[in-house]
Coordinates of C-alpha atoms in Angstrom, one line a residue:
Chain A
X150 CA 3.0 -65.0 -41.9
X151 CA 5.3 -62.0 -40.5
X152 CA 6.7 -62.2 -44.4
X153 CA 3.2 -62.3 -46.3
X154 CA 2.6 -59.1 -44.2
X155 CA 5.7 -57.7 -45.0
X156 CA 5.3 -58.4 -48.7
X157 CA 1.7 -57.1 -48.7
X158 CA 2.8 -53.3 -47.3
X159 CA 6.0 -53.6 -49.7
X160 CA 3.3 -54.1 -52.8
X161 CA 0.9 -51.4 -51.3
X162 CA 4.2 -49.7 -51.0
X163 CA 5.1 -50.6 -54.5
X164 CA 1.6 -49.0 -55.9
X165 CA 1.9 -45.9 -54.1
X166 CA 1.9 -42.5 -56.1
X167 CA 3.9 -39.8 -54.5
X168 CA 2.1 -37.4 -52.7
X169 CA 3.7 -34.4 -54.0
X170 CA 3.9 -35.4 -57.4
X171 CA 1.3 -34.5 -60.3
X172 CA -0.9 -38.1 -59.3
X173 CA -1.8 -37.7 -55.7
X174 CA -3.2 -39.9 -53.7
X175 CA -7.1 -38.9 -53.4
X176 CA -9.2 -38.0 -50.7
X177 CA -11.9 -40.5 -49.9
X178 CA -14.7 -39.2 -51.6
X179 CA -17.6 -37.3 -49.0
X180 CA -20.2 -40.0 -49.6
X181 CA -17.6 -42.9 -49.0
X182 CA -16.8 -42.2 -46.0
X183 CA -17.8 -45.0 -43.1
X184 CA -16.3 -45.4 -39.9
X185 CA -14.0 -48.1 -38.5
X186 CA -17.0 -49.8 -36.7
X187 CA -18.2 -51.0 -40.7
X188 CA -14.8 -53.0 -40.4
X189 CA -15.1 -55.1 -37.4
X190 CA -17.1 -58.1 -37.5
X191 CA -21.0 -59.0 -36.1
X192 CA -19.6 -60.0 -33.0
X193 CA -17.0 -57.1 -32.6
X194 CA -19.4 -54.4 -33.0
X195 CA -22.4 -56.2 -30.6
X196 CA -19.9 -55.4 -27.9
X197 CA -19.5 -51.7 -28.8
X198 CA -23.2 -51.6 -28.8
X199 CA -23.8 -53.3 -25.3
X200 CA -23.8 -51.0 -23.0
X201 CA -22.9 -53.1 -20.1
X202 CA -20.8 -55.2 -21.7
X203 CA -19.2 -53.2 -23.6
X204 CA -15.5 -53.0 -21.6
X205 CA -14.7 -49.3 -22.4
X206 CA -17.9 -48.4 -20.2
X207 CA -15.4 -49.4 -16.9
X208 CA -12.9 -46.2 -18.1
X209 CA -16.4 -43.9 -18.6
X210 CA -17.7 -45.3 -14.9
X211 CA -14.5 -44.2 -13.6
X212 CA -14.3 -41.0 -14.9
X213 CA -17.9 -39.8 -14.0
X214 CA -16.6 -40.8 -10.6
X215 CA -13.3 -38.8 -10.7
X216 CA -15.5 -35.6 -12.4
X217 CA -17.4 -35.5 -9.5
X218 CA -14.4 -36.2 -7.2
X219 CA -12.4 -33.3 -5.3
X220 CA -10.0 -35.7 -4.3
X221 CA -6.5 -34.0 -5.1
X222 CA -8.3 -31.0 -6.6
X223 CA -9.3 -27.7 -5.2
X224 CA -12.7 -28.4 -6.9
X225 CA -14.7 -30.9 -8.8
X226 CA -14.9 -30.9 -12.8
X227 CA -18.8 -30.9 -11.6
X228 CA -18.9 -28.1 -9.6
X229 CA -17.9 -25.7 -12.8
X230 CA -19.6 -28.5 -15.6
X231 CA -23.3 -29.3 -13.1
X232 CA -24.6 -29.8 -16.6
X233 CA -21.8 -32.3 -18.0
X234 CA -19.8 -31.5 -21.0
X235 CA -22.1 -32.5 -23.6
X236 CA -21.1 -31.9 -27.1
X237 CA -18.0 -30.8 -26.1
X238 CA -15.8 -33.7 -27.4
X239 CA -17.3 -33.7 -30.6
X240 CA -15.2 -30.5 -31.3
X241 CA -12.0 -31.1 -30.1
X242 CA -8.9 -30.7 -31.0
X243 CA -9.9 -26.6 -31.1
X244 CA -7.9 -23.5 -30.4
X245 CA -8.0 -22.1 -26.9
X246 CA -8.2 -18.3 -27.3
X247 CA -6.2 -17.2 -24.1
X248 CA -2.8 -19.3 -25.4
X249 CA -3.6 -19.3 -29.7
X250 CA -2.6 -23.3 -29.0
X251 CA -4.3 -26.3 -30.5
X252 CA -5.3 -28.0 -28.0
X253 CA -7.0 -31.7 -27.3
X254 CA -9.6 -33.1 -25.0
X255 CA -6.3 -34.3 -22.9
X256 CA -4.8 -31.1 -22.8
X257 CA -7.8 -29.0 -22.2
X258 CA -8.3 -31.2 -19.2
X259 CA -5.0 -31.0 -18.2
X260 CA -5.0 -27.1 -18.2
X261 CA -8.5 -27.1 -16.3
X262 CA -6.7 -29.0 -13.5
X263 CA -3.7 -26.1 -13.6
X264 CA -5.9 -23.4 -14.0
X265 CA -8.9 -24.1 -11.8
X266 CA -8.3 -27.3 -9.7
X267 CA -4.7 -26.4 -8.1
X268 CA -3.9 -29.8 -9.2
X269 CA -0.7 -31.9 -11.0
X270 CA -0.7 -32.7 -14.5
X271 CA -2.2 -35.8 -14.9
X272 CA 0.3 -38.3 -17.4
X273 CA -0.8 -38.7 -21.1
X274 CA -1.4 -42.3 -20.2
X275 CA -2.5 -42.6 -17.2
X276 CA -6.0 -44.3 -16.0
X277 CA -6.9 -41.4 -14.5
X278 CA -6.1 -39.0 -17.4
X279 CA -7.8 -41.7 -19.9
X280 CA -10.9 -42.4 -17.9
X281 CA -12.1 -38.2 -17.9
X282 CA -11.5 -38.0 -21.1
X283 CA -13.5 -41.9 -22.2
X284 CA -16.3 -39.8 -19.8
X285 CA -16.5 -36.6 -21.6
X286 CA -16.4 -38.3 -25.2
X287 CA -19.1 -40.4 -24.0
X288 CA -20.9 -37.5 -23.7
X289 CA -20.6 -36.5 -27.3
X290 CA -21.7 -40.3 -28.0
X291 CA -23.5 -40.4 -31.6
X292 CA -23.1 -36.9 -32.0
X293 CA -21.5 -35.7 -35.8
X294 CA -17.8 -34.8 -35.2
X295 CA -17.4 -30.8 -35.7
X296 CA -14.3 -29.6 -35.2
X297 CA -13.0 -25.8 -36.3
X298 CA -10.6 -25.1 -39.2
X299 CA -10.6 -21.8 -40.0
X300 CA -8.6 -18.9 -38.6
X301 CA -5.7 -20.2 -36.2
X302 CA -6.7 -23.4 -36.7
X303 CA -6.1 -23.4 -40.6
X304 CA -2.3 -23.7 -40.1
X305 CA -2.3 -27.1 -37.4
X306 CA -4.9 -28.7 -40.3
X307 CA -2.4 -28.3 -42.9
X308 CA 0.3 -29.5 -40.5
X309 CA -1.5 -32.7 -40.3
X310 CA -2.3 -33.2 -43.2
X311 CA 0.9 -32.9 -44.7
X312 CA 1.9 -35.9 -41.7
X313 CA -0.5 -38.0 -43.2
X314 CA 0.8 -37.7 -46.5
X315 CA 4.4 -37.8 -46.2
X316 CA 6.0 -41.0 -46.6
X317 CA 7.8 -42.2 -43.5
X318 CA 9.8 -45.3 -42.1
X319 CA 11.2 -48.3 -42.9
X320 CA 8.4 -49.4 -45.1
X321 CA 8.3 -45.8 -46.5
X322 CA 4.4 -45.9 -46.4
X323 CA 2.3 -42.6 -45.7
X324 CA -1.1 -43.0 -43.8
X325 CA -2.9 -42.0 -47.0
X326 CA -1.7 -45.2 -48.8
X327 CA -3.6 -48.0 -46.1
X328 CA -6.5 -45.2 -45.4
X329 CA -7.1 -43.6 -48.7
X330 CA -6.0 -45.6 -51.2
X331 CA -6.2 -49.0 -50.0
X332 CA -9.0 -49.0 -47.6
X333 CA -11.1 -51.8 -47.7
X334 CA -8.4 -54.5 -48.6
X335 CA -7.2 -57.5 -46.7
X336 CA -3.7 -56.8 -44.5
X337 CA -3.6 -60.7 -43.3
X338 CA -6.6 -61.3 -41.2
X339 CA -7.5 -57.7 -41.3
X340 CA -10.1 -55.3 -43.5
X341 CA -8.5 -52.0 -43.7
X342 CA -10.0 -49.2 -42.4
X343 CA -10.1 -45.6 -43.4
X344 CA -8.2 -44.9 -40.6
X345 CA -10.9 -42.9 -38.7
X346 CA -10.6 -41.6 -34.9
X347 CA -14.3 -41.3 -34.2
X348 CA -14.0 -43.9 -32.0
X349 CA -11.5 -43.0 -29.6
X350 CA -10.7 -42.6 -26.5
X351 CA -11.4 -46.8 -27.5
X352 CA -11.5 -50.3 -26.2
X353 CA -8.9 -51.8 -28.4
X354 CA -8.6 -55.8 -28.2
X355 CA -5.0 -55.8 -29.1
X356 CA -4.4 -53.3 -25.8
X357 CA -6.6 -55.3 -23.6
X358 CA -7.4 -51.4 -22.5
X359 CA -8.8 -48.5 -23.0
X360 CA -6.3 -46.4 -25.3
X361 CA -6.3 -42.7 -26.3
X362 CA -5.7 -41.3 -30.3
X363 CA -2.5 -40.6 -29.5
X364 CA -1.5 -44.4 -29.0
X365 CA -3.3 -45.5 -32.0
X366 CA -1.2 -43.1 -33.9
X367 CA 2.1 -44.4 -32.1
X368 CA 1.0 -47.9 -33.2
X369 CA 0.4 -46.9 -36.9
X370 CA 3.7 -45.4 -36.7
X371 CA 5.5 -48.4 -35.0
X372 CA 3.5 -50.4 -37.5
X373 CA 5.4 -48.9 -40.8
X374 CA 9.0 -49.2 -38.5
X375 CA 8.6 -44.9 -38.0
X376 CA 9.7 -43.4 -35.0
X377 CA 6.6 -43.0 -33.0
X378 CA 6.0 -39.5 -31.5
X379 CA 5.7 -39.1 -27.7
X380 CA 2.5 -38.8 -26.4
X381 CA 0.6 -35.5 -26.4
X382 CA 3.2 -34.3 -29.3
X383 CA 1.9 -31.2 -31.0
X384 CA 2.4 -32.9 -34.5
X385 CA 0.0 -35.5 -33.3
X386 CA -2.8 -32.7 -31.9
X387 CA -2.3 -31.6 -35.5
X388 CA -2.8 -34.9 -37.3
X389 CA -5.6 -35.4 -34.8
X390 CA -7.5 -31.9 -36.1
X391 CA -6.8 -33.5 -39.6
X392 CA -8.3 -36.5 -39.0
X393 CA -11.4 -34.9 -37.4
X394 CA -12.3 -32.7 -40.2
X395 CA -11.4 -35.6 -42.6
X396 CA -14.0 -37.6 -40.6
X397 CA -16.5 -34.5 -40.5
X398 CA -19.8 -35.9 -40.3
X399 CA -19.2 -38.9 -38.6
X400 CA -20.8 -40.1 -35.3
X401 CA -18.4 -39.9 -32.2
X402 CA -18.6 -43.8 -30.8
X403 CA -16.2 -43.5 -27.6
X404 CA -16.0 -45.6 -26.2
X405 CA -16.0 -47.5 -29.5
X406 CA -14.3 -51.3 -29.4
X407 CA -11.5 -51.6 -31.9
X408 CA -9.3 -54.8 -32.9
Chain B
X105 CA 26.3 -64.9 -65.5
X106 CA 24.3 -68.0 -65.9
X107 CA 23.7 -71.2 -64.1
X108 CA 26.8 -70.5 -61.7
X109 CA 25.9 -72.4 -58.8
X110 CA 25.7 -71.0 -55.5
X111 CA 28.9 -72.2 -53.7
X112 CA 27.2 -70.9 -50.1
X113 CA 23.8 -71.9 -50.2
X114 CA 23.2 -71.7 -46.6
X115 CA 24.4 -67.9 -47.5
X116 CA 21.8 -67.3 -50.0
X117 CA 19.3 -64.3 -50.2
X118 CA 16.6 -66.4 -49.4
X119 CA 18.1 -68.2 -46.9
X120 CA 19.3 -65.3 -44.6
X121 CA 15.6 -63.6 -45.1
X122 CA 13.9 -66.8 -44.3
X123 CA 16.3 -67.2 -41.4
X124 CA 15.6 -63.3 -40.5
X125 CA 12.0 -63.8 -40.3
X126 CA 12.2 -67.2 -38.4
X127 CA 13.9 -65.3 -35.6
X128 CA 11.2 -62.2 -35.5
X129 CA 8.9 -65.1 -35.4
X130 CA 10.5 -66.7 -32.3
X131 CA 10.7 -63.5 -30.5
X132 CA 6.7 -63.1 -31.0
X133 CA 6.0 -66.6 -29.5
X134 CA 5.0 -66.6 -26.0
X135 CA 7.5 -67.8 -23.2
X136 CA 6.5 -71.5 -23.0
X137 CA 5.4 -73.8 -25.8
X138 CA 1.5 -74.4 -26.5
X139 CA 0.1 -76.8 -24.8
X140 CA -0.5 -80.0 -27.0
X141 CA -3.7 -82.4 -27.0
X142 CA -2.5 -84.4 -24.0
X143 CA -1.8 -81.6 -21.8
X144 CA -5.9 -80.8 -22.2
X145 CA -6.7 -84.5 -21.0
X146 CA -4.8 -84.1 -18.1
X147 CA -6.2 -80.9 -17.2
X148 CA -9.6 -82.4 -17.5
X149 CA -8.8 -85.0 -15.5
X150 CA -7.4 -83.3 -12.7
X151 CA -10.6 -81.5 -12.6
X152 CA -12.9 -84.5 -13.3
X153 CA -11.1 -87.2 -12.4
X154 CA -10.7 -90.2 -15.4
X155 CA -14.7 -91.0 -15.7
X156 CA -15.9 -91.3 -19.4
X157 CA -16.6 -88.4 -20.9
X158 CA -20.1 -88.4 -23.2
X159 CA -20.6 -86.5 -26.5
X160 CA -23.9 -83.9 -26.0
X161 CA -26.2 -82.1 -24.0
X162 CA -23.2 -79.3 -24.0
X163 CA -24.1 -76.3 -26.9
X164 CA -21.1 -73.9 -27.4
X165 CA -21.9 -70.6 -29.0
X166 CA -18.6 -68.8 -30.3
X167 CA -17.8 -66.5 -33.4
X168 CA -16.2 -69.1 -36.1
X169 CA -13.8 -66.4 -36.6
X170 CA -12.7 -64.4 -34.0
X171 CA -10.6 -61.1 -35.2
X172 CA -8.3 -61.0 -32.3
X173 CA -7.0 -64.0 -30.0
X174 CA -7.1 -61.7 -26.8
X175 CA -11.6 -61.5 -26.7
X176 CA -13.4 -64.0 -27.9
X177 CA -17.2 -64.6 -26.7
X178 CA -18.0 -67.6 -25.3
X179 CA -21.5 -68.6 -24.5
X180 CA -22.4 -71.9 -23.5
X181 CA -26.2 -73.7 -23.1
X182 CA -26.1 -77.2 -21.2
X183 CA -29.3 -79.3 -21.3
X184 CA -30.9 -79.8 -18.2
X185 CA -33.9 -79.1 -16.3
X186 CA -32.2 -77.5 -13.5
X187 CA -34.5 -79.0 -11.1
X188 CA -33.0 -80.2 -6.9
X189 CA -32.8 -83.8 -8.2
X190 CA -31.1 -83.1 -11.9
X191 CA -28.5 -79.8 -12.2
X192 CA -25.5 -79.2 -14.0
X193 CA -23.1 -79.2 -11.2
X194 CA -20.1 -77.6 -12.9
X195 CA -18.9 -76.4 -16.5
X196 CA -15.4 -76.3 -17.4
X197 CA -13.7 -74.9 -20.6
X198 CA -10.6 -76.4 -22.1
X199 CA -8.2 -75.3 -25.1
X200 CA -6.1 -77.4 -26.8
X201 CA -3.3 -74.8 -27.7
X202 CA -2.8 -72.3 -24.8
X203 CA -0.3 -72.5 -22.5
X204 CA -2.7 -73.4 -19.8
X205 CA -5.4 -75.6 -20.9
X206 CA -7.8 -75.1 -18.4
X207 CA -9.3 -71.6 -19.3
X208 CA -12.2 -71.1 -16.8
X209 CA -14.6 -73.1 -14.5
X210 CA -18.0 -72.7 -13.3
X211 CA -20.0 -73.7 -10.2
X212 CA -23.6 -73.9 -10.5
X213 CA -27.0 -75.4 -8.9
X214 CA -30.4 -76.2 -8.8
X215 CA -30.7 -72.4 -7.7
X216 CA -29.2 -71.4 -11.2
X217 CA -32.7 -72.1 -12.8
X218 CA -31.1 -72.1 -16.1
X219 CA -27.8 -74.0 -17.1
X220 CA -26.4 -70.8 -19.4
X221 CA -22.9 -69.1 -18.9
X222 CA -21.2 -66.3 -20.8
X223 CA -17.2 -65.0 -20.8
X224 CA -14.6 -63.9 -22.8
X225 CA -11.6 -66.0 -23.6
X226 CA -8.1 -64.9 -24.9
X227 CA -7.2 -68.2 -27.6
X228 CA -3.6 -68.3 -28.7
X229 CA -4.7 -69.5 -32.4
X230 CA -6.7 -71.5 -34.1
X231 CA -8.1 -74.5 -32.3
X232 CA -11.6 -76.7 -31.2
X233 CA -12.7 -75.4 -28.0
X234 CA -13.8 -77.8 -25.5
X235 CA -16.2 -77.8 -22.4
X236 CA -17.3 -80.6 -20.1
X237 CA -20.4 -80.2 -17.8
X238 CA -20.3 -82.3 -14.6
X239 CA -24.4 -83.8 -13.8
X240 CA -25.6 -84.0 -10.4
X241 CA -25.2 -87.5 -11.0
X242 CA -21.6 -87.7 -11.9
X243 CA -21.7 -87.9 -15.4
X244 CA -19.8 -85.6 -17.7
X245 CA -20.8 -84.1 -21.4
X246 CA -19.3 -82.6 -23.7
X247 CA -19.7 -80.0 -26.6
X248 CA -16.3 -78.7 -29.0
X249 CA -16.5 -75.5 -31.2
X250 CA -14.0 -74.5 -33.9
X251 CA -12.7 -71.5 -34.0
X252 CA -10.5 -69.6 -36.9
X253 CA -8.2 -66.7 -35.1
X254 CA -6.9 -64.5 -37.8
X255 CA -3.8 -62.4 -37.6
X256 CA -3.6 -58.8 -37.2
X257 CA -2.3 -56.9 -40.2
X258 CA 0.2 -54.5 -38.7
X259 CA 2.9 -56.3 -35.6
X260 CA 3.4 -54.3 -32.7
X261 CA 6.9 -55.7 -31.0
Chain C
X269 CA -9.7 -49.3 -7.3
X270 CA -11.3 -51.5 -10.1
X271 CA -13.8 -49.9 -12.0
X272 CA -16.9 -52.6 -11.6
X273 CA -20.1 -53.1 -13.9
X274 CA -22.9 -55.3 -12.3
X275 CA -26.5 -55.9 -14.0
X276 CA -29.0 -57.0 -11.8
X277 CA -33.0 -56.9 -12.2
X278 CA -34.0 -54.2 -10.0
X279 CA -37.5 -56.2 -9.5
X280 CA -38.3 -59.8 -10.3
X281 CA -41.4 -62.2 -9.8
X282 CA -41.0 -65.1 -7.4
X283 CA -39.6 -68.2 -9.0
X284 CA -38.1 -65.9 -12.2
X285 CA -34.7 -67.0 -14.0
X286 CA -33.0 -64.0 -14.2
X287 CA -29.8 -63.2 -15.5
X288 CA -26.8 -61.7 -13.6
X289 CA -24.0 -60.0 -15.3
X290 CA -20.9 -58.5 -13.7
X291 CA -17.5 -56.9 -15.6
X292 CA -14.3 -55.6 -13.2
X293 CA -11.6 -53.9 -14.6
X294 CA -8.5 -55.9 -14.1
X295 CA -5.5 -56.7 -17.1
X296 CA -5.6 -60.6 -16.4
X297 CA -1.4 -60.5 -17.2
X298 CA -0.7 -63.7 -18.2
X299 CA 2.3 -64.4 -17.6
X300 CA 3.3 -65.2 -21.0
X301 CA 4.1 -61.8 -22.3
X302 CA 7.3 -60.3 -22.3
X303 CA 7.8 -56.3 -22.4
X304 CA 9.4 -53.7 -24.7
X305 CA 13.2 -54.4 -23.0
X306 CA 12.2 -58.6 -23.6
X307 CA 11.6 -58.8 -19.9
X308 CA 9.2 -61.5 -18.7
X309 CA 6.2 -59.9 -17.0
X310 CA 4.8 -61.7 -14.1
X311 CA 1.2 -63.4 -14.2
X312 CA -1.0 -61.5 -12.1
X313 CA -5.0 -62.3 -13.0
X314 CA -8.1 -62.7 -10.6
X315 CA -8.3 -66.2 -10.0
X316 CA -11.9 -66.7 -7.8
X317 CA -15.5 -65.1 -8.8
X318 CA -18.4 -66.0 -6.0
X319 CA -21.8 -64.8 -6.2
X320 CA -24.1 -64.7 -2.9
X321 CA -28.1 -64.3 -3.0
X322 CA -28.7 -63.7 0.5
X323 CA -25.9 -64.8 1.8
X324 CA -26.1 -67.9 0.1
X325 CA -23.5 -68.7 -2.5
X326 CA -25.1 -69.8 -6.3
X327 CA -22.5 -69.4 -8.4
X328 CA -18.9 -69.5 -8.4
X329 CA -16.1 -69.3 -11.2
X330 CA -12.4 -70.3 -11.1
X331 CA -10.4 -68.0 -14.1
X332 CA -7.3 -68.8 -15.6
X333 CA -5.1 -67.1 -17.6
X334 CA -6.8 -67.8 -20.2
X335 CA -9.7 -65.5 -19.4
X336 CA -10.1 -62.3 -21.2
X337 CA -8.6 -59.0 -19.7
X338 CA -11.7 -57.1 -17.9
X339 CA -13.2 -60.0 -16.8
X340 CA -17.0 -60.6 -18.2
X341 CA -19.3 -62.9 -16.9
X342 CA -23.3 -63.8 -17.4
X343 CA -25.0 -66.2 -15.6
X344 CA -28.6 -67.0 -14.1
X345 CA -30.8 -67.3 -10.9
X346 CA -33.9 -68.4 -9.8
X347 CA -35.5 -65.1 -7.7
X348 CA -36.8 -65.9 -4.6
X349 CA -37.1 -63.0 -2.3
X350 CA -36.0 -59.8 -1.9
X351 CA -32.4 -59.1 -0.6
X352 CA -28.9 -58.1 -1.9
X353 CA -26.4 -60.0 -4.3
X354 CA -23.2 -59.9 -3.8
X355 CA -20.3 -60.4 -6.5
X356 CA -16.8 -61.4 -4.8
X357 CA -13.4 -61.0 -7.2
X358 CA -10.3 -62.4 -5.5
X359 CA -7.0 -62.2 -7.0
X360 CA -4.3 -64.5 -6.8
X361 CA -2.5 -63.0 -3.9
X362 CA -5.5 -62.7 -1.7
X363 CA -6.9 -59.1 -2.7
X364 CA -10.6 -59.1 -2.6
X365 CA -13.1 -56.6 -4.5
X366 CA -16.9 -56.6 -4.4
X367 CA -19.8 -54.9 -4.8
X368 CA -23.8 -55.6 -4.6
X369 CA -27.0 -54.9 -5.8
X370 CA -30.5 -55.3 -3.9
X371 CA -33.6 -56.8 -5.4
X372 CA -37.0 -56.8 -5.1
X373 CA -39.0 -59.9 -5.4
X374 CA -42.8 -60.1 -5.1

């Protein structure tokens, strides 16, 4: 099995045009573009539409209960957000003025907690850290994914979209070559997707958890025998502003259920 | 060169990629072996004791292909009328090819009103599912489903 | 603390099949999974589910390792009056989480 996989990516590898060279791999064209829940099967997205059922729904309880908490914090998320943070997700990653940074939904919270709530950092991959953010994207649940590009952004867009392009690892594959060119295709007992994160933070069956972007893109990356990036790398904010605006358009589904 | 043979065939390109891949293959199987057919009967019987076992009354509803081993939904319907003098007493479920056969058990009565339990199941592979409902008689049923558990496109070690 | 999801009918009629639903967060390690470094990594899964109406128990489950991670169950009841449910995890080692929901039955 492990070799009919490896033979597979080595003939997608095979097929590949270079990114920089005069045949480039395309963009998926506007009206083509579906997100990763078209992918699963009946039963797989029933459970992302069940919203008791629906595992990731246990990270989104949690989190409504740590927005309102002032445990370890000088104040509650509530007590500056009363009205929630609806929407907001739906635009992240976005510049923050006062630093120029590009910044993500797990590092805006982070600074919050710094800034307003005398409080630690929370870990990239912590529960805690995980369940706000699966709260606050629930929140922008079915809303289109708008995220800025212009201005200070312009320069983190083209920083991920020349990651997603660039050939990397073992298997020397870029992401455009499963999400562009062959999406849609069988990889073993998978239909590849277009490599989407609309659904994330997301219940992913092969985690058994609730997992954010970040550790999607590390698996990817592990995936094609690259050296995954640590969490909460700035490369990775950029590749995640990338893939938002790639995805323009698209519903926000956190928390979405994933294979 | 032509039809030179291969003095080393244990050597050959084949073999020491065949050989490569056996070992990433052993390093993805769980610690212990899957449990075979026989293991399944004894876990049944150690729950149920050696009483014959009848085909029916037990309806399994599972996906026929599941996309990962680690979430499959089980639902399962026994026949009964649930009244004080006729229940389903207990339902097991049983896989032929985990490590541990016996998945999940459950204890009902004639206060359930409705013989119908739902889970999720982690199945390490393909396999026929089996479950065994326990009367308020004593007798036992039973109902199998087949599932197909494909393989993820990208490993993860 | 785990994160638990229980769906009970806030109101039922007398006699009424109703369907229960409960979820708790918990991995279910199995015991048969090794780590990045190839160490073993211990089995440590919820092992007992009980479910009282009144304090009266009408439904328990036994898991193995074999049962999903996040724990799901649905099952059924006949409503008779009004009072709480309770749902009962225990774990292997003893640990105990639950949480209720109250009914009304007319």
């Amino acid at each position: 099995m492990i070799r009919i996989a490896l033979a597979a990516l080595i003939i997608i590898s095979a097929c590949g045009r270079q990114s920089a060279g005069p045949d480039p791999i395309p963009e998926i064209n506007a009206e083509d573009v579906v997100s990763g829940y078209s992918f699963l099967t009946a039963e797989t997205q029933a459970l992302q539409d069940d919203d008791f059922a629906n595992p990731g729904f246990l990270w989104v309880d949690r989190g409504e209960r740590l927005f309102e908490s002032t445990q370890g914090v000088s104040q509650s998320c509530s007590s500056c957000h009363s009205d929630g943070l609806v929407g907001a997700a739906a635009t992240f990653p976005k510049i923050d003025p006062a630093s120029g940074a590009l910044i993500n939904l797990e590092g805006r919270i982070n600074m919050c907690r710094k800034d307003h709530q005398q409080a630690d950092q929370l870990p990239y991959t912590s529960d805690e850290l995980l369940s706000l953010t699966s709260y606050t994207a629930h929140q922008s649940r079915g809303m289109p994914i708008n995220v800025d590009t212009i201005g200070q952004a312009a320069k983190h867009l083209s920083a991920g979209e020349d990651y997603f392009f660039t050939r990397r690892g073992q298997f020397n594959l870029s992401c455009a070559q499963c999400h562009n060119q062959s999406w849609g295709q069988k990889l073993r007992g998978d239909t590849i997707s277009q490599g989407h994160g609309n659904g994330f933070p997301a219940y992913r069956f092969e985690w058994q958890s609730m997992g954010s972007l970040h550790q999607r893109l590390r698996d990817c990356d592990t995936g094609i025998r690259a050296e995954p990036l640590p969490y909460g790398d700035q490369t990775y904010v950029d590749v995640e502003l990338y893939l938002a605006a790639r995805a323009a358009g698209l519903k926000l589904e956190s928390p979405a259920v994933r294979r | 060169m032509i039809g030179k043979p291969d003095k080393h065939p244990d050597f050959s390109r084949r073999g020491v990629l065949g050989l490569g891949a056996g070992l990433v293959s052993v390093a993805l199987l769980p610690l212990p072996a899957f449990a075979a057919e026989d293991d399944m009967r004894a876990a049944q019987v150690k729950l149920f004791g050696d009483r014959p076992i009848n085909v029916g009354r037990v309806n399994l509803k599972v996906p026929p292909i599941a996309e990962n081993g680690y979430s499959v939904p089980v639902s399962i319907n026994v026949d009964s009328p649930m009244t004080s003098g006729d229940y389903v007493k207990r339902i097991a479920i049983f896989s032929p090819r985990n490590p541990v056969s016996h998945i999940a058990d459950f204890e009902l009565g004639p206060r359930s009103g409705k013989a119908e339990v739902s889970t999720r199941v982690r199945l390490g592979g393909s396999q026929i599912l089996n479950v065994i409902a326990e009367m308020s008689d004593g007798s036992l049923w039973s109902g199998t489903a087949e599932i197909t558990v494909t393989l993820a496109a990208c490993i993860i070690m | 603390m785990a994160s638990i999801r229980l769906s009970v009918p806030s109101k039922a009629a007398s006699g009424d099949v109703i369907e229960l639903k409960a979820l708790i967060q918990y991995p279910m390690e199995s015991g048969y999974r090794r780590g990045s470094r190839g160490e073993a990594i211990a089995r440590d899964i919820i092992t007992k589910f009980e479910c009282t109406y009144d304090g009266e128990v009408i439904f328990k489950a036994s898991f193995g390792p074999g049962v999903a991670a996040n724990p799901f169950l649905s099952f059924h009841t006949v409503a008779t009056k009004t009072g709480t449910i309770t749902f009962k995890w225990t774990h292997q080692h003893g640990e105990v989480w639950s949480d209720s929901a109250e009914i009304i039955v007319t």
